[in-house]
Amino acid sequence: MKNNIFGNKLLLPIIIVLIATAGVGVYSYSTQVTAQMTSLGQVANSVQKLYPIGIPLAERADTIDGVNLTLLSYSDQSETIDRSTGSSKSKIDSGKARLELKYGVQGINDMIVGTITNTGKNTIYLKSFVIFGQTSEGMEPLNAYLVDASYSPESFGNIPKPTITSVIAITPDNSYSGYIVGKWNSAGMPIQSFSIGAVYQYDVNSQEYLPDNNWSIAVTETKTP
Amino acid sequence: MTKNNFKKTLTILTMIALIATSVSLSNPIQDASATKTRACTTNSSPKGVDSVSTTEVWVANDGGTLQKFTALSTGCTVTPYTVNGDPHFIDRATSTQVQFTNHVNNKITYFDPSTSSKIDCTSSNINSPDDIDSDTASAQYATSYNNGKLIKTVKGTSTCTITSFTAPDTGANLEGVDKSTDVSGFLVIDQANKKLLKFNTSTNSFSVCTTFSQIPWFVADDSAQDVAWVTFNSEQKIRAIGTLSCLVAETSPTTPTSTNQPFDIAVVSGNKVAVTFNDTPNIGFYSVSTHAWTTDDWSSDCSGCTGFGIDALYSTGDYYAALRGTTSKIVKGVF
């Protein structure tokens, strides 16, 4: 038993000190976490949002300004909300659209490209088209408003005027794109994950744009380059 | 092992256990579990929940009743009130004033439990009223879902005054609403346009806080922490948004498979929230300190149920939620 560590009197205080140190270490870590926890709002409200100006493109593109684009992801699934119940209603058969997210490198900069294509039978009316950028920590400081038809200086306040502020009609098989170029950081962290969201409407019964009688459909796609 | 060595070993193991226990108790990382306290069966179909205190919790039932639970810590004492219609979300302002939205009947109704009297607020501007919250006891704000309006109601002696404010976007569908001192008014969700809006009650004007990539559902303000929390049902995530900067400060991981789609949300304490799911009888918790989901599983108490309204008491960490099913339950737990 002399070889048993518990049989050595010197080891007893050492073990206790080591365990106590580990305990303090864990507690110190938890204290740091608590400090971070209480500062979430401070962090959120001290970090400046980034609003890169988007560049519109009235077509789908595989190359922009000589930059070859890689398709990161795409989605054919739209989601809408049932106006009578407020519940989610997905995967409708008409008024379809495809959303694509593409990525390219221009010098030291990233090029992020979003494209929406009308894959249905009716004209769709694009109301909102925004590229989002996220850090690895889940913070989303980058919003590039490519299209927002509801823009007014009063309602947008400090948000810069979107590139396009009117509804864009997209006929079947046609596309609309928008892109941003840059290298973005926020609070010392690189923005490495991008997503794109679109809101469009289409008329159920005719080709006319009747805002109060249309479906509102949201499409989203996310991908990390 | 000799007797002496056995004693030493036992002593050391006991010390290790004591130290480990003290570390465990002092470590807030391990706080991410809740205690299920009570599950009260209700023969109604519960929707909205408003917890006033540990001894007063109001529930709106879509079968036309309101319920006041007065002892959920110790039992299921309940007082039912028949109000008819289709109560949806509920907010109790004073002991003589409880207001609720009538989802189908396009009314916002004031109910006085002391006299069981009602005042119905009706207007062509109210179209499928949804969530409701009080500014002060004298003014309530409710979302009108189908026409994208925020409805302000003020109770009078026998009638009410109604004022409507139209959201900026065409085709808006307003869902969640929550008072926020940080924005001098209310935070409002526009589902159709995927926006979080601010409504300033001094200027009676909307402004865009932020646009999301996904469809938002409900919002819970935590002005003490300068953030607000928003649920994203189909994406199965929630986000924390700075109420001053409108920056998305944190995006949760996807909810666990067993938990699924977040619906209503309530702040249980600083930077900790509880959510219901509209496809499971679980209550989910998300803490900024752990960046992870934990769950209270109520499936054994409410088999096949789905969550609806939830409210919490910031001071105690108690949550109260409505679980709908064949045998619906009002549940209480402590985070």
PDB file of C-alpha atoms in Angstrom, chain A residues 1-2 4-9 12 15-16 19-20 22-24 26-27 29-31 33-34 36-51 79-88 127-128 130 132 134 137-141 143 145 148-150 154-157 159 186 195-199 201 209 211-212 216-222, chain B residues 1-2 5-6 8-9 11-13 15-16 19-20 23 26-31 88 103 128 130 145-148 168-173 175 182 191-195 206-217 225-227 229 233-235 237 239-252 261 263 270-272 278 287-291:
ATOM      1  CA  MET A   1       0.000   0.000   0.000  1.00  0.00           C
ATOM      2  CA  LYS A   2       3.025   2.302   0.266  1.00  0.00           C
ATOM      3  CA  ASN A   4      -0.800   3.930  -3.138  1.00  0.00           C
ATOM      4  CA  ILE A   5      -0.985   7.716  -3.556  1.00  0.00           C
ATOM      5  CA  PHE A   6      -3.425   7.898  -0.686  1.00  0.00           C
ATOM      6  CA  GLY A   7      -0.858   6.297   1.526  1.00  0.00           C
ATOM      7  CA  ASN A   8       1.553   9.204   1.070  1.00  0.00           C
ATOM      8  CA  LYS A   9       0.939  11.952   3.629  1.00  0.00           C
ATOM      9  CA  LEU A  12      -2.854  14.612   0.650  1.00  0.00           C
ATOM     10  CA  ILE A  15      -4.359  16.816  -3.959  1.00  0.00           C
ATOM     11  CA  ILE A  16      -6.547  19.114  -1.901  1.00  0.00           C
ATOM     12  CA  ILE A  19      -8.720  20.258  -6.425  1.00  0.00           C
ATOM     13  CA  ALA A  20      -9.282  23.584  -4.701  1.00  0.00           C
ATOM     14  CA  ALA A  22      -9.444  23.603 -10.070  1.00  0.00           C
ATOM     15  CA  GLY A  23     -12.525  24.703  -8.182  1.00  0.00           C
ATOM     16  CA  VAL A  24     -11.366  28.319  -8.112  1.00  0.00           C
ATOM     17  CA  VAL A  26     -13.995  26.833 -12.624  1.00  0.00           C
ATOM     18  CA  TYR A  27     -15.495  29.520 -10.446  1.00  0.00           C
ATOM     19  CA  TYR A  29     -14.457  30.998 -15.458  1.00  0.00           C
ATOM     20  CA  SER A  30     -18.056  31.074 -14.383  1.00  0.00           C
ATOM     21  CA  THR A  31     -17.570  34.595 -13.063  1.00  0.00           C
ATOM     22  CA  VAL A  33     -19.209  34.050 -18.108  1.00  0.00           C
ATOM     23  CA  THR A  34     -21.514  35.911 -15.728  1.00  0.00           C
ATOM     24  CA  GLN A  36     -20.309  38.408 -20.316  1.00  0.00           C
ATOM     25  CA  MET A  37     -23.862  37.459 -19.601  1.00  0.00           C
ATOM     26  CA  THR A  38     -24.734  40.770 -18.012  1.00  0.00           C
ATOM     27  CA  SER A  39     -23.073  42.702 -20.797  1.00  0.00           C
ATOM     28  CA  LEU A  40     -24.992  41.226 -23.707  1.00  0.00           C
ATOM     29  CA  GLY A  41     -27.156  44.303 -24.001  1.00  0.00           C
ATOM     30  CA  GLN A  42     -24.153  46.583 -23.614  1.00  0.00           C
ATOM     31  CA  VAL A  43     -22.334  44.718 -26.343  1.00  0.00           C
ATOM     32  CA  ALA A  44     -25.399  44.708 -28.570  1.00  0.00           C
ATOM     33  CA  ASN A  45     -25.914  48.387 -28.139  1.00  0.00           C
ATOM     34  CA  SER A  46     -22.295  49.461 -28.431  1.00  0.00           C
ATOM     35  CA  VAL A  47     -21.456  47.583 -31.617  1.00  0.00           C
ATOM     36  CA  GLN A  48     -22.150  49.637 -34.703  1.00  0.00           C
ATOM     37  CA  LYS A  49     -24.292  48.041 -37.361  1.00  0.00           C
ATOM     38  CA  LEU A  50     -22.897  47.852 -40.856  1.00  0.00           C
ATOM     39  CA  TYR A  51     -25.085  48.780 -43.822  1.00  0.00           C
ATOM     40  CA  GLU A  79     -42.772  29.905 -46.525  1.00  0.00           C
ATOM     41  CA  THR A  80     -45.927  31.854 -45.984  1.00  0.00           C
ATOM     42  CA  ILE A  81     -48.199  32.532 -43.065  1.00  0.00           C
ATOM     43  CA  ASP A  82     -51.849  31.586 -43.103  1.00  0.00           C
ATOM     44  CA  ARG A  83     -53.591  34.921 -42.736  1.00  0.00           C
ATOM     45  CA  SER A  84     -56.618  33.431 -41.018  1.00  0.00           C
ATOM     46  CA  THR A  85     -54.790  31.508 -38.334  1.00  0.00           C
ATOM     47  CA  GLY A  86     -51.384  33.141 -38.185  1.00  0.00           C
ATOM     48  CA  SER A  87     -49.765  29.735 -38.433  1.00  0.00           C
ATOM     49  CA  SER A  88     -46.962  28.759 -40.735  1.00  0.00           C
ATOM     50  CA  LYS A 127     -40.891  43.882 -51.755  1.00  0.00           C
ATOM     51  CA  SER A 128     -37.784  43.217 -49.707  1.00  0.00           C
ATOM     52  CA  VAL A 130     -31.687  41.891 -47.788  1.00  0.00           C
ATOM     53  CA  PHE A 132     -27.268  39.551 -43.731  1.00  0.00           C
ATOM     54  CA  GLN A 134     -23.062  37.087 -39.095  1.00  0.00           C
ATOM     55  CA  GLU A 137     -20.606  34.131 -32.233  1.00  0.00           C
ATOM     56  CA  GLY A 138     -24.080  34.540 -33.694  1.00  0.00           C
ATOM     57  CA  MET A 139     -24.009  38.320 -33.785  1.00  0.00           C
ATOM     58  CA  GLU A 140     -25.534  39.742 -36.949  1.00  0.00           C
ATOM     59  CA  PRO A 141     -24.109  43.221 -37.462  1.00  0.00           C
ATOM     60  CA  ASN A 143     -27.601  44.295 -43.059  1.00  0.00           C
ATOM     61  CA  TYR A 145     -30.867  46.486 -47.845  1.00  0.00           C
ATOM     62  CA  ASP A 148     -37.265  47.636 -49.508  1.00  0.00           C
ATOM     63  CA  ALA A 149     -40.452  49.017 -50.975  1.00  0.00           C
ATOM     64  CA  SER A 150     -41.684  50.344 -47.639  1.00  0.00           C
ATOM     65  CA  GLU A 154     -39.158  58.559 -41.048  1.00  0.00           C
ATOM     66  CA  SER A 155     -39.568  54.817 -40.607  1.00  0.00           C
ATOM     67  CA  PHE A 156     -35.999  53.876 -41.485  1.00  0.00           C
ATOM     68  CA  GLY A 157     -34.370  56.497 -39.270  1.00  0.00           C
ATOM     69  CA  ILE A 159     -30.896  52.822 -41.553  1.00  0.00           C
ATOM     70  CA  SER A 186     -17.417  43.794 -36.199  1.00  0.00           C
ATOM     71  CA  SER A 195     -27.660  34.791 -45.506  1.00  0.00           C
ATOM     72  CA  ILE A 196     -30.203  36.372 -47.757  1.00  0.00           C
ATOM     73  CA  GLY A 197     -33.873  36.894 -47.244  1.00  0.00           C
ATOM     74  CA  ALA A 198     -36.598  37.938 -49.650  1.00  0.00           C
ATOM     75  CA  VAL A 199     -40.217  38.907 -49.226  1.00  0.00           C
ATOM     76  CA  GLN A 201     -46.114  38.841 -53.088  1.00  0.00           C
ATOM     77  CA  TYR A 209     -50.683  43.518 -58.077  1.00  0.00           C
ATOM     78  CA  PRO A 211     -51.364  44.479 -52.102  1.00  0.00           C
ATOM     79  CA  ASP A 212     -54.234  43.670 -49.761  1.00  0.00           C
ATOM     80  CA  SER A 216     -46.827  37.310 -48.718  1.00  0.00           C
ATOM     81  CA  ILE A 217     -44.061  34.820 -49.033  1.00  0.00           C
ATOM     82  CA  ALA A 218     -40.677  34.795 -47.420  1.00  0.00           C
ATOM     83  CA  VAL A 219     -37.679  32.984 -48.781  1.00  0.00           C
ATOM     84  CA  THR A 220     -34.391  32.595 -46.999  1.00  0.00           C
ATOM     85  CA  GLU A 221     -31.051  31.000 -47.664  1.00  0.00           C
ATOM     86  CA  THR A 222     -27.950  30.869 -45.478  1.00  0.00           C
TER      87      THR A 222
ATOM     88  CA  MET B   1      -6.256  -1.984   1.960  1.00  0.00           C
ATOM     89  CA  THR B   2      -5.299  -1.416   5.619  1.00  0.00           C
ATOM     90  CA  ASN B   5      -5.414   3.690   4.490  1.00  0.00           C
ATOM     91  CA  PHE B   6      -9.094   2.986   4.085  1.00  0.00           C
ATOM     92  CA  LYS B   8      -7.545   8.204   4.653  1.00  0.00           C
ATOM     93  CA  THR B   9      -9.040   7.229   1.336  1.00  0.00           C
ATOM     94  CA  THR B  11     -11.590  11.128   4.115  1.00  0.00           C
ATOM     95  CA  ILE B  12     -10.073  12.320   0.842  1.00  0.00           C
ATOM     96  CA  LEU B  13     -12.979  11.094  -1.217  1.00  0.00           C
ATOM     97  CA  MET B  15     -13.329  16.122   0.757  1.00  0.00           C
ATOM     98  CA  ILE B  16     -13.329  15.734  -3.001  1.00  0.00           C
ATOM     99  CA  ILE B  19     -15.320  20.533  -2.910  1.00  0.00           C
ATOM    100  CA  ALA B  20     -16.942  19.265  -6.081  1.00  0.00           C
ATOM    101  CA  VAL B  23     -17.937  24.146  -7.043  1.00  0.00           C
ATOM    102  CA  SER B  26     -21.257  28.117  -7.154  1.00  0.00           C
ATOM    103  CA  ASN B  27     -21.056  27.525 -10.871  1.00  0.00           C
ATOM    104  CA  PRO B  28     -23.846  29.314 -12.758  1.00  0.00           C
ATOM    105  CA  ILE B  29     -22.976  27.406 -15.922  1.00  0.00           C
ATOM    106  CA  GLN B  30     -24.787  24.489 -14.391  1.00  0.00           C
ATOM    107  CA  ASP B  31     -27.940  26.476 -13.681  1.00  0.00           C
ATOM    108  CA  HIS B  88     -56.846  34.738 -27.418  1.00  0.00           C
ATOM    109  CA  HIS B 103     -59.347  36.389 -32.117  1.00  0.00           C
ATOM    110  CA  SER B 128     -58.173  39.304 -36.165  1.00  0.00           C
ATOM    111  CA  ASP B 130     -53.795  38.915 -31.629  1.00  0.00           C
ATOM    112  CA  TYR B 145     -53.116  40.654 -37.531  1.00  0.00           C
ATOM    113  CA  ASN B 146     -54.892  40.686 -40.860  1.00  0.00           C
ATOM    114  CA  ASN B 147     -54.731  44.424 -41.599  1.00  0.00           C
ATOM    115  CA  GLY B 148     -51.349  45.204 -40.061  1.00  0.00           C
ATOM    116  CA  PRO B 168     -45.131  50.939 -42.504  1.00  0.00           C
ATOM    117  CA  ASP B 169     -45.205  48.000 -44.923  1.00  0.00           C
ATOM    118  CA  THR B 170     -48.071  47.074 -47.194  1.00  0.00           C
ATOM    119  CA  GLY B 171     -49.580  43.679 -46.486  1.00  0.00           C
ATOM    120  CA  ALA B 172     -48.258  43.657 -42.925  1.00  0.00           C
ATOM    121  CA  ASN B 173     -49.326  40.934 -40.488  1.00  0.00           C
ATOM    122  CA  GLU B 175     -48.227  39.311 -34.399  1.00  0.00           C
ATOM    123  CA  ASP B 182     -36.014  51.252 -23.964  1.00  0.00           C
ATOM    124  CA  GLN B 191     -44.490  38.577 -39.751  1.00  0.00           C
ATOM    125  CA  ALA B 192     -45.260  39.157 -43.418  1.00  0.00           C
ATOM    126  CA  ASN B 193     -42.384  41.578 -43.892  1.00  0.00           C
ATOM    127  CA  LYS B 194     -40.050  39.866 -41.443  1.00  0.00           C
ATOM    128  CA  LYS B 195     -39.511  43.005 -39.393  1.00  0.00           C
ATOM    129  CA  PHE B 206     -43.528  53.335 -36.194  1.00  0.00           C
ATOM    130  CA  SER B 207     -39.890  52.901 -37.080  1.00  0.00           C
ATOM    131  CA  VAL B 208     -38.040  49.891 -38.414  1.00  0.00           C
ATOM    132  CA  CYS B 209     -35.798  48.310 -35.801  1.00  0.00           C
ATOM    133  CA  THR B 210     -34.433  45.571 -38.014  1.00  0.00           C
ATOM    134  CA  THR B 211     -35.307  43.168 -40.789  1.00  0.00           C
ATOM    135  CA  PHE B 212     -34.735  39.449 -40.318  1.00  0.00           C
ATOM    136  CA  SER B 213     -33.876  36.747 -42.809  1.00  0.00           C
ATOM    137  CA  GLN B 214     -36.507  34.492 -41.221  1.00  0.00           C
ATOM    138  CA  ILE B 215     -40.136  35.007 -40.203  1.00  0.00           C
ATOM    139  CA  PRO B 216     -40.387  36.317 -36.618  1.00  0.00           C
ATOM    140  CA  TRP B 217     -43.310  35.414 -34.330  1.00  0.00           C
ATOM    141  CA  GLN B 225     -30.655  43.996 -20.020  1.00  0.00           C
ATOM    142  CA  ASP B 226     -31.233  46.320 -23.002  1.00  0.00           C
ATOM    143  CA  VAL B 227     -32.277  43.423 -25.206  1.00  0.00           C
ATOM    144  CA  TRP B 229     -35.945  38.258 -27.582  1.00  0.00           C
ATOM    145  CA  ASN B 233     -40.867  29.309 -35.454  1.00  0.00           C
ATOM    146  CA  SER B 234     -39.907  27.428 -38.597  1.00  0.00           C
ATOM    147  CA  GLU B 235     -36.208  28.214 -38.247  1.00  0.00           C
ATOM    148  CA  LYS B 237     -34.242  29.506 -33.216  1.00  0.00           C
ATOM    149  CA  ARG B 239     -32.555  35.838 -31.307  1.00  0.00           C
ATOM    150  CA  ALA B 240     -31.579  38.558 -28.856  1.00  0.00           C
ATOM    151  CA  ILE B 241     -31.739  42.074 -30.292  1.00  0.00           C
ATOM    152  CA  GLY B 242     -30.239  45.164 -28.689  1.00  0.00           C
ATOM    153  CA  THR B 243     -33.165  47.450 -27.959  1.00  0.00           C
ATOM    154  CA  LEU B 244     -31.094  50.577 -28.536  1.00  0.00           C
ATOM    155  CA  SER B 245     -28.974  49.546 -31.521  1.00  0.00           C
ATOM    156  CA  CYS B 246     -31.395  46.999 -33.004  1.00  0.00           C
ATOM    157  CA  LEU B 247     -28.406  44.769 -33.641  1.00  0.00           C
ATOM    158  CA  VAL B 248     -28.903  41.012 -33.445  1.00  0.00           C
ATOM    159  CA  ALA B 249     -26.629  40.289 -30.506  1.00  0.00           C
ATOM    160  CA  GLU B 250     -27.094  36.563 -30.328  1.00  0.00           C
ATOM    161  CA  THR B 251     -28.666  33.823 -32.389  1.00  0.00           C
ATOM    162  CA  SER B 252     -29.505  30.627 -30.561  1.00  0.00           C
ATOM    163  CA  GLN B 261     -40.702  25.112 -33.046  1.00  0.00           C
ATOM    164  CA  PHE B 263     -43.855  30.030 -30.290  1.00  0.00           C
ATOM    165  CA  GLY B 270     -31.765  38.562 -16.857  1.00  0.00           C
ATOM    166  CA  ASN B 271     -30.607  37.046 -20.149  1.00  0.00           C
ATOM    167  CA  LYS B 272     -32.653  33.893 -19.615  1.00  0.00           C
ATOM    168  CA  ASN B 278     -46.450  24.892 -30.982  1.00  0.00           C
ATOM    169  CA  SER B 287     -29.482  31.125 -21.348  1.00  0.00           C
ATOM    170  CA  VAL B 288     -26.879  33.518 -22.641  1.00  0.00           C
ATOM    171  CA  SER B 289     -24.359  32.047 -20.211  1.00  0.00           C
ATOM    172  CA  THR B 290     -24.562  28.562 -21.682  1.00  0.00           C
ATOM    173  CA  HIS B 291     -25.607  29.428 -25.257  1.00  0.00           C
TER     174      HIS B 291
END
